[in-house]
């Protein structure tokens, strides 16, 4: 089977890509990141499904677009064409469709049958591998691959001989060790010794018991003799049986050896591949002869065609001019229409220019074109516009503020400035007098109340503390009233409290008794005098009532508030007058700036010869019209120039065509409309002449190349014939038929020697070992079959008689043991003897099992070693041949122990080496050879699968790389091989002529 076509709709960097692959070897050469590994994984995915996602994203997503997946077209050895199509956005099987040659659709089971049962691991590790798989032996030790390498031809199936040996040895060590303590047999022997010592202490039996035990000892001795005789008889019977079994193999071995000795020994020296080499040399000779004959025939045909060729040299001489006229023909045909378009465009742009001239006031074209409408000019108008707007807005804003302040000052003048009101200090003094009058009134009321209370109480009943407390309360009350009058209640309360405490202290120090009347009268008088003085200062009568004093207090409060308002209004008026002066100065400056801006704008307009009444916006519109007009004038001039250019080109084309027709001797066209047809006719004639010339040149080059290639082909033909003759001579055969006959004889003799080895191995199995075969053959030949049968029957009868006698002895022994058991008293002695018997029986059983394992280990080890020396699976034999080729015979032998996941190699001299003892390159070459062996084995039982390799030669030295390339070429003779590489040197090793190399871009 081979891959005929790979189609990827989307996979990694590939999208909508196709590759056609031939049979045999195909080399895909590409630089790093060209997609070699991507294409290898795409083939794996299309055959066995997509790998699971990594880190939450698809592995090899369709980065370049397209639907992830594609198709493989497979061509079987029988010529059947299958199509495998698979798509999927995630890991797993995806959407699979397998199309059979008859159009039927299938799925995974159908694909498995087409692939011959190969699974993902086998294909990825054996048939499609890169350097990563080649570097690790683990890729060859998987269960599916391991069974194919190490199980093929061993007769053990999936069982490992080494594992079996390890298991038996572990069971032996668990049963018995010479100095062990925990093993089963060691433990039983220790128990037996302890029981015997204990029984010796407990044994005290009567006379009958002693007689019975003596008889039991005699019976046991007789039983031992019978058992030994029986074993000897059984061994003699089995030996005679083996001798009888060896009769037929011995006779067959003798016949085979005789046939081998009588055969023709001349073919023994014939190499095993002599016939294969003969086929190759014959094929090479036939191929070389056929190639030489085909080349001669092509040379003769080319010479005939070259003679009949006719060429127009005049047309070829003017080929450049004809080509130029041909290329210009279509342009020439379009020139009339282009001239009309140019003229119409020029008229349209002229009208547009006239319209813009009217918009700017009837200017001339020269003035409009001379006007500066640059971006700087437009920006100057915008700057002037902004400057005018800012200066005018500032002047208006300052004027509005002046009007506002003038209005405020005018409205505030009638209210006056508050000079008629009383002075604030006088108002404060009057208010303090009113407050003091209030205090005096409160003090008088307190004194009156105190006098009234004291007058109502007897002197003896008045406690000493009452008068001080009353005085303190009175003073406190006066302080609160005074604080309320002054607007500071807390301060008055604190002051009254202090005065009350002082008065109470003074009062407390006086002796007990009634208040002196003289002191009370003095206080009242002092209060009256002070009140009169204060009323006089206020301008009131001495007997003025409390209501008059209250009215006076209200008037004073209102006057004080009016004084404060007047003061604030005067301050505001002063501030407004100062602001008015500042604004009048700012207004003059703003007016000056506005005037300067207006004068500057008018000067700008006069400088550009524009009316001075234009606003910046009007100037910008005029400049826009100037720009449109300038562009219209430019386009008009361009269209007029284009019309002139078209006229000149048309005249030049006609002149060139007329001159060419005159040189070629051809008539001029009758009308201008026929000129393009004349150019077409010249071009067609030139094309035919050029084709004739190319054909003649190709024939000349072909003849030169063919004559150059004929010499090596003739030499190759002669070399092939010489190689065939040399091969026949080296084999001692006069012709190929005789060599084939000799090869058949050599094959028959090799098969005969193989049968001799197999018969000898069968005798070794009968004899027990290879060393015992000679003795068995000698003894078997010394006696006839009849005599051996008679002896075997006699030995069998003796063994039967001894078995019967041994059975009787065992019966007697059992009876005596039962009698002794009856005589022995129940107790510890009986229990210990029973335990001893059980322990001895267990020890005997364990010893028998240990002996069986020991014999099995010896036989198994000898068989495995002989198998490693004499027989190897066909897989390893094929790998051995490839490995010897790659290493140039340095390692001629590979040993693969049956059931063991490891291999060894044997050099020409020295001890065998494991893979860990090889260099990296040599180990990779060994793994490559094993893969080739597996590929060959798979191809013997199923349709060969394609082999895909990704740059596996990078670690090989030049010599081994070249030999490995030859080995790959040998494999490609029977399998399709697709080799990816980024090294041109590797591609050249595999494909020196470059005929099967494709570039992977």
Short mmCIF file of N, CA, C and O in Angstrom, two decimals, residues 573-687:
data_model
loop_
_atom_site.label_atom_id
_atom_site.label_comp_id
_atom_site.label_asym_id
_atom_site.label_seq_id
_atom_site.Cartn_x
_atom_site.Cartn_y
_atom_site.Cartn_z
N UNK A 573 -19.97 101.32 49.08
CA UNK A 573 -19.93 102.43 48.13
C UNK A 573 -18.49 102.81 47.79
O UNK A 573 -18.15 103.08 46.64
N UNK A 574 -17.64 102.79 48.81
CA UNK A 574 -16.24 103.11 48.54
C UNK A 574 -15.60 102.07 47.61
O UNK A 574 -14.83 102.41 46.71
N UNK A 575 -15.94 100.84 47.86
CA UNK A 575 -15.40 99.76 47.00
C UNK A 575 -15.90 99.90 45.58
O UNK A 575 -15.14 99.72 44.62
N UNK A 576 -17.17 100.26 45.36
CA UNK A 576 -17.72 100.41 44.00
C UNK A 576 -17.06 101.59 43.28
O UNK A 576 -16.80 101.53 42.09
N UNK A 577 -16.79 102.69 44.01
CA UNK A 577 -16.15 103.84 43.35
C UNK A 577 -14.74 103.48 42.88
O UNK A 577 -14.31 103.86 41.79
N UNK A 578 -14.01 102.69 43.70
CA UNK A 578 -12.67 102.26 43.28
C UNK A 578 -12.75 101.36 42.05
O UNK A 578 -11.95 101.47 41.12
N UNK A 579 -13.74 100.42 42.05
CA UNK A 579 -13.91 99.52 40.89
C UNK A 579 -14.28 100.31 39.65
O UNK A 579 -13.86 99.98 38.54
N UNK A 580 -15.08 101.37 39.82
CA UNK A 580 -15.48 102.19 38.67
C UNK A 580 -14.26 102.84 38.03
O UNK A 580 -14.14 102.87 36.80
N UNK A 581 -13.34 103.30 38.84
CA UNK A 581 -12.14 103.92 38.29
C UNK A 581 -11.31 102.90 37.50
O UNK A 581 -10.79 103.18 36.42
N UNK A 582 -11.18 101.70 38.10
CA UNK A 582 -10.39 100.67 37.39
C UNK A 582 -11.04 100.30 36.07
O UNK A 582 -10.37 100.14 35.04
N UNK A 583 -12.37 100.12 36.03
CA UNK A 583 -13.07 99.73 34.81
C UNK A 583 -12.98 100.82 33.75
O UNK A 583 -12.91 100.51 32.55
N UNK A 584 -13.01 102.11 34.17
CA UNK A 584 -12.87 103.18 33.17
C UNK A 584 -11.52 103.12 32.49
O UNK A 584 -11.40 103.29 31.27
N UNK A 585 -10.46 102.76 33.27
CA UNK A 585 -9.13 102.60 32.67
C UNK A 585 -9.10 101.39 31.74
O UNK A 585 -8.56 101.46 30.62
N UNK A 586 -9.70 100.25 32.18
CA UNK A 586 -9.73 99.04 31.34
C UNK A 586 -10.54 99.28 30.08
O UNK A 586 -10.20 98.76 29.00
N UNK A 587 -11.60 100.05 30.16
CA UNK A 587 -12.44 100.30 28.99
C UNK A 587 -11.67 101.07 27.94
O UNK A 587 -11.76 100.79 26.74
N UNK A 588 -10.88 102.05 28.37
CA UNK A 588 -10.09 102.82 27.41
C UNK A 588 -9.07 101.93 26.71
O UNK A 588 -8.86 102.00 25.49
N UNK A 589 -8.42 101.01 27.50
CA UNK A 589 -7.43 100.10 26.91
C UNK A 589 -8.09 99.13 25.94
O UNK A 589 -7.57 98.85 24.86
N UNK A 590 -9.27 98.58 26.29
CA UNK A 590 -9.98 97.65 25.43
C UNK A 590 -10.39 98.33 24.13
O UNK A 590 -10.33 97.72 23.05
N UNK A 591 -10.81 99.57 24.21
CA UNK A 591 -11.21 100.29 22.99
C UNK A 591 -10.01 100.51 22.09
O UNK A 591 -10.10 100.41 20.86
N UNK A 592 -8.85 100.80 22.72
CA UNK A 592 -7.66 100.98 21.91
C UNK A 592 -7.26 99.69 21.19
O UNK A 592 -6.93 99.70 20.00
N UNK A 593 -7.32 98.55 21.90
CA UNK A 593 -6.97 97.26 21.28
C UNK A 593 -7.93 96.92 20.15
O UNK A 593 -7.54 96.44 19.08
N UNK A 594 -9.24 97.19 20.35
CA UNK A 594 -10.23 96.89 19.30
C UNK A 594 -9.94 97.74 18.06
O UNK A 594 -10.01 97.25 16.93
N UNK A 595 -9.59 99.00 18.28
CA UNK A 595 -9.30 99.89 17.14
C UNK A 595 -8.07 99.41 16.38
O UNK A 595 -8.04 99.39 15.15
N UNK A 596 -7.04 98.97 17.12
CA UNK A 596 -5.82 98.45 16.47
C UNK A 596 -6.14 97.21 15.64
O UNK A 596 -5.61 97.03 14.53
N UNK A 597 -7.02 96.29 16.17
CA UNK A 597 -7.37 95.08 15.42
C UNK A 597 -8.11 95.44 14.14
O UNK A 597 -7.85 94.85 13.07
N UNK A 598 -9.05 96.39 14.21
CA UNK A 598 -9.78 96.80 13.00
C UNK A 598 -8.83 97.40 11.97
O UNK A 598 -8.91 97.09 10.76
N UNK A 599 -7.91 98.28 12.42
CA UNK A 599 -6.96 98.90 11.49
C UNK A 599 -6.05 97.85 10.86
O UNK A 599 -5.74 97.92 9.66
N UNK A 600 -5.60 96.86 11.65
CA UNK A 600 -4.73 95.81 11.10
C UNK A 600 -5.43 94.99 10.04
O UNK A 600 -4.85 94.61 9.01
N UNK A 601 -6.72 94.65 10.25
CA UNK A 601 -7.47 93.87 9.27
C UNK A 601 -7.65 94.64 7.96
O UNK A 601 -7.48 94.09 6.87
N UNK A 602 -7.98 95.95 8.09
CA UNK A 602 -8.16 96.76 6.87
C UNK A 602 -6.83 96.88 6.11
O UNK A 602 -6.81 96.82 4.88
N UNK A 603 -5.70 97.00 6.85
CA UNK A 603 -4.39 97.08 6.18
C UNK A 603 -4.09 95.78 5.44
O UNK A 603 -3.53 95.78 4.34
N UNK A 604 -4.47 94.65 6.06
CA UNK A 604 -4.27 93.32 5.41
C UNK A 604 -5.05 93.25 4.11
O UNK A 604 -4.54 92.75 3.09
N UNK A 605 -6.30 93.73 4.11
CA UNK A 605 -7.13 93.69 2.90
C UNK A 605 -6.55 94.61 1.81
O UNK A 605 -6.49 94.24 0.62
N UNK A 606 -6.10 95.83 2.21
CA UNK A 606 -5.55 96.77 1.22
C UNK A 606 -4.28 96.20 0.60
O UNK A 606 -4.04 96.33 -0.60
N UNK A 607 -3.45 95.54 1.42
CA UNK A 607 -2.20 94.96 0.91
C UNK A 607 -2.48 93.94 -0.18
O UNK A 607 -1.68 93.78 -1.11
N UNK A 608 -3.61 93.22 -0.09
CA UNK A 608 -3.95 92.20 -1.07
C UNK A 608 -4.95 92.69 -2.12
O UNK A 608 -5.58 91.89 -2.81
N UNK A 609 -5.12 94.04 -2.18
CA UNK A 609 -5.97 94.65 -3.19
C UNK A 609 -7.41 94.13 -3.10
O UNK A 609 -8.05 93.84 -4.10
N UNK A 610 -7.88 93.98 -1.85
CA UNK A 610 -9.24 93.55 -1.60
C UNK A 610 -10.03 94.67 -0.97
O UNK A 610 -9.46 95.54 -0.28
N UNK A 611 -11.34 94.75 -1.18
CA UNK A 611 -12.15 95.80 -0.56
C UNK A 611 -12.01 95.75 0.95
O UNK A 611 -12.05 94.67 1.56
N UNK A 612 -11.88 97.01 1.59
CA UNK A 612 -11.63 97.01 3.02
C UNK A 612 -12.87 96.75 3.84
O UNK A 612 -12.81 96.65 5.07
N UNK A 613 -14.06 96.66 3.22
CA UNK A 613 -15.27 96.36 3.99
C UNK A 613 -15.52 94.86 4.12
O UNK A 613 -16.48 94.45 4.79
N UNK A 614 -14.68 94.02 3.55
CA UNK A 614 -14.89 92.57 3.60
C UNK A 614 -14.60 92.03 5.01
O UNK A 614 -13.66 92.48 5.68
N UNK A 615 -15.43 91.10 5.40
CA UNK A 615 -15.19 90.40 6.67
C UNK A 615 -14.27 89.21 6.43
O UNK A 615 -14.12 88.74 5.29
N UNK A 616 -13.64 88.70 7.49
CA UNK A 616 -12.78 87.51 7.31
C UNK A 616 -13.55 86.33 6.69
O UNK A 616 -13.00 85.59 5.88
N UNK A 617 -14.79 86.10 7.08
CA UNK A 617 -15.57 85.00 6.51
C UNK A 617 -15.76 85.19 5.02
O UNK A 617 -15.63 84.22 4.22
N UNK A 618 -16.04 86.45 4.56
CA UNK A 618 -16.21 86.72 3.14
C UNK A 618 -14.91 86.49 2.38
O UNK A 618 -14.90 85.95 1.26
N UNK A 619 -13.79 86.85 3.01
CA UNK A 619 -12.49 86.63 2.35
C UNK A 619 -12.23 85.13 2.19
O UNK A 619 -11.72 84.67 1.17
N UNK A 620 -12.58 84.34 3.21
CA UNK A 620 -12.36 82.89 3.11
C UNK A 620 -13.19 82.29 1.99
O UNK A 620 -12.74 81.40 1.26
N UNK A 621 -14.43 82.73 1.85
CA UNK A 621 -15.25 82.23 0.74
C UNK A 621 -14.63 82.61 -0.61
O UNK A 621 -14.62 81.81 -1.56
N UNK A 622 -14.07 83.83 -0.69
CA UNK A 622 -13.44 84.26 -1.94
C UNK A 622 -12.19 83.41 -2.21
O UNK A 622 -11.94 82.99 -3.36
N UNK A 623 -11.39 83.12 -1.16
CA UNK A 623 -10.22 82.28 -1.34
C UNK A 623 -10.60 80.87 -1.77
O UNK A 623 -9.90 80.22 -2.56
N UNK A 624 -11.74 80.35 -1.26
CA UNK A 624 -12.22 79.04 -1.69
C UNK A 624 -12.55 79.06 -3.17
O UNK A 624 -12.23 78.11 -3.92
N UNK A 625 -13.18 80.10 -3.62
CA UNK A 625 -13.49 80.22 -5.04
C UNK A 625 -12.21 80.31 -5.87
O UNK A 625 -12.11 79.75 -6.97
N UNK A 626 -11.19 81.01 -5.33
CA UNK A 626 -9.90 81.10 -6.03
C UNK A 626 -9.28 79.70 -6.17
O UNK A 626 -8.77 79.32 -7.24
N UNK A 627 -9.34 78.90 -5.09
CA UNK A 627 -8.78 77.55 -5.15
C UNK A 627 -9.50 76.69 -6.17
O UNK A 627 -8.86 75.95 -6.93
N UNK A 628 -10.84 76.77 -6.20
CA UNK A 628 -11.60 75.98 -7.19
C UNK A 628 -11.24 76.41 -8.60
O UNK A 628 -11.05 75.59 -9.51
N UNK A 629 -11.14 77.71 -8.80
CA UNK A 629 -10.80 78.20 -10.13
C UNK A 629 -9.40 77.78 -10.55
O UNK A 629 -9.15 77.42 -11.71
N UNK A 630 -8.43 77.83 -9.59
CA UNK A 630 -7.07 77.43 -9.94
C UNK A 630 -7.02 75.95 -10.34
O UNK A 630 -6.35 75.57 -11.30
N UNK A 631 -7.74 75.11 -9.56
CA UNK A 631 -7.75 73.68 -9.91
C UNK A 631 -8.40 73.47 -11.27
O UNK A 631 -7.97 72.62 -12.06
N UNK A 632 -9.47 74.22 -11.56
CA UNK A 632 -10.12 74.08 -12.86
C UNK A 632 -9.18 74.47 -13.99
O UNK A 632 -9.11 73.81 -15.04
N UNK A 633 -8.41 75.55 -13.78
CA UNK A 633 -7.46 75.97 -14.82
C UNK A 633 -6.37 74.92 -15.02
O UNK A 633 -5.97 74.62 -16.15
N UNK A 634 -5.90 74.35 -13.92
CA UNK A 634 -4.86 73.31 -14.02
C UNK A 634 -5.38 72.09 -14.77
O UNK A 634 -4.70 71.53 -15.65
N UNK A 635 -6.61 71.64 -14.41
CA UNK A 635 -7.18 70.47 -15.09
C UNK A 635 -7.41 70.77 -16.57
O UNK A 635 -7.19 69.90 -17.43
N UNK A 636 -7.85 71.97 -16.88
CA UNK A 636 -8.06 72.33 -18.29
C UNK A 636 -6.76 72.25 -19.07
O UNK A 636 -6.70 71.65 -20.16
N UNK A 637 -5.67 72.80 -18.50
CA UNK A 637 -4.38 72.76 -19.19
C UNK A 637 -3.89 71.33 -19.35
O UNK A 637 -3.31 70.96 -20.38
N UNK A 638 -4.12 70.50 -18.32
CA UNK A 638 -3.68 69.09 -18.42
C UNK A 638 -4.44 68.36 -19.53
O UNK A 638 -3.85 67.57 -20.27
N UNK A 639 -5.74 68.60 -19.64
CA UNK A 639 -6.52 67.93 -20.67
C UNK A 639 -6.10 68.40 -22.06
O UNK A 639 -6.04 67.60 -23.01
N UNK A 640 -5.79 69.67 -22.23
CA UNK A 640 -5.31 70.16 -23.53
C UNK A 640 -3.96 69.54 -23.88
O UNK A 640 -3.71 69.17 -25.03
N UNK A 641 -3.07 69.43 -22.86
CA UNK A 641 -1.79 68.79 -23.12
C UNK A 641 -1.95 67.32 -23.45
O UNK A 641 -1.22 66.76 -24.28
N UNK A 642 -2.90 66.66 -22.77
CA UNK A 642 -3.17 65.25 -23.06
C UNK A 642 -3.64 65.08 -24.50
O UNK A 642 -3.24 64.13 -25.19
N UNK A 643 -4.49 65.98 -24.98
CA UNK A 643 -4.96 65.89 -26.36
C UNK A 643 -3.80 66.02 -27.34
O UNK A 643 -3.70 65.25 -28.31
N UNK A 644 -2.88 66.92 -27.07
CA UNK A 644 -1.73 67.09 -27.96
C UNK A 644 -0.84 65.85 -27.94
O UNK A 644 -0.33 65.40 -28.97
N UNK A 645 -0.65 65.27 -26.72
CA UNK A 645 0.18 64.05 -26.62
C UNK A 645 -0.44 62.90 -27.39
O UNK A 645 0.26 62.11 -28.05
N UNK A 646 -1.77 62.75 -27.30
CA UNK A 646 -2.46 61.67 -28.03
C UNK A 646 -2.26 61.85 -29.54
O UNK A 646 -2.00 60.87 -30.26
N UNK A 647 -2.35 63.06 -30.00
CA UNK A 647 -2.16 63.30 -31.45
C UNK A 647 -0.74 62.93 -31.88
O UNK A 647 -0.53 62.29 -32.92
N UNK A 648 0.25 63.31 -31.07
CA UNK A 648 1.64 62.99 -31.42
C UNK A 648 1.87 61.47 -31.42
O UNK A 648 2.55 60.94 -32.31
N UNK A 649 1.33 60.76 -30.39
CA UNK A 649 1.53 59.30 -30.31
C UNK A 649 0.88 58.60 -31.48
O UNK A 649 1.42 57.63 -32.03
N UNK A 650 -0.31 59.05 -31.91
CA UNK A 650 -0.99 58.40 -33.04
C UNK A 650 -0.18 58.56 -34.32
O UNK A 650 -0.02 57.61 -35.11
N UNK A 651 0.38 59.75 -34.54
CA UNK A 651 1.17 59.98 -35.74
C UNK A 651 2.44 59.12 -35.73
O UNK A 651 2.84 58.55 -36.75
N UNK A 652 3.08 58.99 -34.52
CA UNK A 652 4.29 58.18 -34.42
C UNK A 652 4.00 56.71 -34.67
O UNK A 652 4.77 56.00 -35.33
N UNK A 653 2.85 56.22 -34.16
CA UNK A 653 2.47 54.82 -34.38
C UNK A 653 2.30 54.54 -35.87
O UNK A 653 2.78 53.53 -36.40
N UNK A 654 1.59 55.42 -36.59
CA UNK A 654 1.37 55.22 -38.03
C UNK A 654 2.70 55.22 -38.79
O UNK A 654 2.91 54.40 -39.70
N UNK A 655 3.62 56.12 -38.42
CA UNK A 655 4.90 56.18 -39.11
C UNK A 655 5.71 54.91 -38.89
O UNK A 655 6.32 54.36 -39.81
N UNK A 656 5.74 54.40 -37.66
CA UNK A 656 6.50 53.17 -37.37
C UNK A 656 5.92 51.98 -38.12
O UNK A 656 6.64 51.13 -38.65
N UNK A 657 4.58 51.88 -38.15
CA UNK A 657 3.94 50.77 -38.84
C UNK A 657 4.25 50.82 -40.34
O UNK A 657 4.57 49.79 -40.96
N UNK A 658 4.18 52.00 -40.95
CA UNK A 658 4.46 52.11 -42.39
C UNK A 658 5.91 51.72 -42.68
O UNK A 658 6.19 51.01 -43.66
N UNK A 659 6.84 52.16 -41.84
CA UNK A 659 8.25 51.82 -42.07
C UNK A 659 8.49 50.32 -41.94
O UNK A 659 9.23 49.72 -42.74
N UNK A 660 7.82 49.68 -40.95
CA UNK A 660 7.99 48.23 -40.77
C UNK A 660 7.44 47.47 -41.96
O UNK A 660 8.06 46.52 -42.47
N UNK A 661 6.24 47.82 -42.41
CA UNK A 661 5.65 47.12 -43.57
C UNK A 661 6.53 47.29 -44.80
O UNK A 661 6.67 46.35 -45.61
N UNK A 662 7.14 48.44 -44.94
CA UNK A 662 7.99 48.66 -46.11
C UNK A 662 9.24 47.76 -46.03
O UNK A 662 9.66 47.18 -47.03
N UNK A 663 9.84 47.60 -44.81
CA UNK A 663 11.03 46.75 -44.68
C UNK A 663 10.70 45.29 -44.95
O UNK A 663 11.51 44.55 -45.50
N UNK A 664 9.49 44.87 -44.53
CA UNK A 664 9.11 43.47 -44.71
C UNK A 664 8.53 43.20 -46.10
O UNK A 664 8.18 42.05 -46.42
N UNK A 665 8.37 44.25 -46.91
CA UNK A 665 7.84 44.05 -48.26
C UNK A 665 6.36 43.75 -48.27
O UNK A 665 5.88 43.07 -49.18
N UNK A 666 5.65 44.29 -47.28
CA UNK A 666 4.21 44.03 -47.21
C UNK A 666 3.48 45.33 -47.53
O UNK A 666 3.97 46.42 -47.23
N UNK A 667 2.28 45.26 -48.16
CA UNK A 667 1.54 46.47 -48.55
C UNK A 667 1.00 47.21 -47.33
O UNK A 667 0.70 46.62 -46.30
N UNK A 668 0.86 48.55 -47.49
CA UNK A 668 0.25 49.35 -46.44
C UNK A 668 -1.26 49.17 -46.44
O UNK A 668 -1.85 48.93 -47.49
N UNK A 669 -1.94 49.36 -45.30
CA UNK A 669 -3.40 49.25 -45.26
C UNK A 669 -4.05 50.38 -46.06
O UNK A 669 -3.52 51.50 -46.16
N UNK A 670 -5.22 50.09 -46.64
CA UNK A 670 -5.92 51.08 -47.45
C UNK A 670 -6.53 52.19 -46.59
O UNK A 670 -6.72 53.31 -47.08
N UNK A 671 -6.88 51.91 -45.38
CA UNK A 671 -7.54 52.92 -44.53
C UNK A 671 -6.96 52.83 -43.12
O UNK A 671 -6.41 51.78 -42.73
N UNK A 672 -7.07 53.91 -42.33
CA UNK A 672 -6.56 53.86 -40.94
C UNK A 672 -7.22 52.77 -40.10
O UNK A 672 -6.60 52.24 -39.18
N UNK A 673 -8.48 52.44 -40.41
CA UNK A 673 -9.17 51.41 -39.62
C UNK A 673 -8.54 50.04 -39.79
O UNK A 673 -8.72 49.15 -38.94
N UNK A 674 -7.81 49.79 -40.90
CA UNK A 674 -7.20 48.48 -41.16
C UNK A 674 -5.81 48.35 -40.53
O UNK A 674 -5.21 47.27 -40.60
N UNK A 675 -5.28 49.43 -39.98
CA UNK A 675 -3.93 49.35 -39.43
C UNK A 675 -3.84 48.37 -38.24
O UNK A 675 -2.87 47.60 -38.15
N UNK A 676 -4.76 48.37 -37.30
CA UNK A 676 -4.66 47.38 -36.21
C UNK A 676 -4.68 45.94 -36.71
O UNK A 676 -3.99 45.08 -36.18
N UNK A 677 -5.49 45.67 -37.77
CA UNK A 677 -5.53 44.31 -38.31
C UNK A 677 -4.18 43.94 -38.89
O UNK A 677 -3.72 42.77 -38.80
N UNK A 678 -3.49 44.90 -39.52
CA UNK A 678 -2.16 44.62 -40.07
C UNK A 678 -1.17 44.28 -38.95
O UNK A 678 -0.33 43.37 -39.10
N UNK A 679 -1.29 44.97 -37.83
CA UNK A 679 -0.41 44.68 -36.69
C UNK A 679 -0.68 43.28 -36.16
O UNK A 679 0.24 42.51 -35.84
N UNK A 680 -1.98 42.89 -36.07
CA UNK A 680 -2.33 41.55 -35.60
C UNK A 680 -1.75 40.49 -36.51
O UNK A 680 -1.22 39.45 -36.08
N UNK A 681 -1.84 40.71 -37.82
CA UNK A 681 -1.31 39.74 -38.78
C UNK A 681 0.20 39.60 -38.61
O UNK A 681 0.75 38.49 -38.64
N UNK A 682 0.92 40.74 -38.44
CA UNK A 682 2.36 40.67 -38.23
C UNK A 682 2.70 39.90 -36.95
O UNK A 682 3.64 39.10 -36.92
N UNK A 683 1.93 40.14 -35.88
CA UNK A 683 2.19 39.45 -34.61
C UNK A 683 1.99 37.95 -34.74
O UNK A 683 2.76 37.14 -34.19
N UNK A 684 0.94 37.53 -35.42
CA UNK A 684 0.70 36.10 -35.61
C UNK A 684 1.81 35.47 -36.42
O UNK A 684 2.28 34.35 -36.12
N UNK A 685 2.27 36.16 -37.49
CA UNK A 685 3.38 35.63 -38.29
C UNK A 685 4.65 35.52 -37.45
O UNK A 685 5.39 34.53 -37.54
N UNK A 686 4.88 36.54 -36.61
CA UNK A 686 6.06 36.50 -35.74
C UNK A 686 5.97 35.36 -34.73
O UNK A 686 6.96 34.68 -34.46
N UNK A 687 4.77 35.13 -34.20
CA UNK A 687 4.59 34.05 -33.22
C UNK A 687 4.92 32.70 -33.85
O UNK A 687 5.58 31.84 -33.25
#
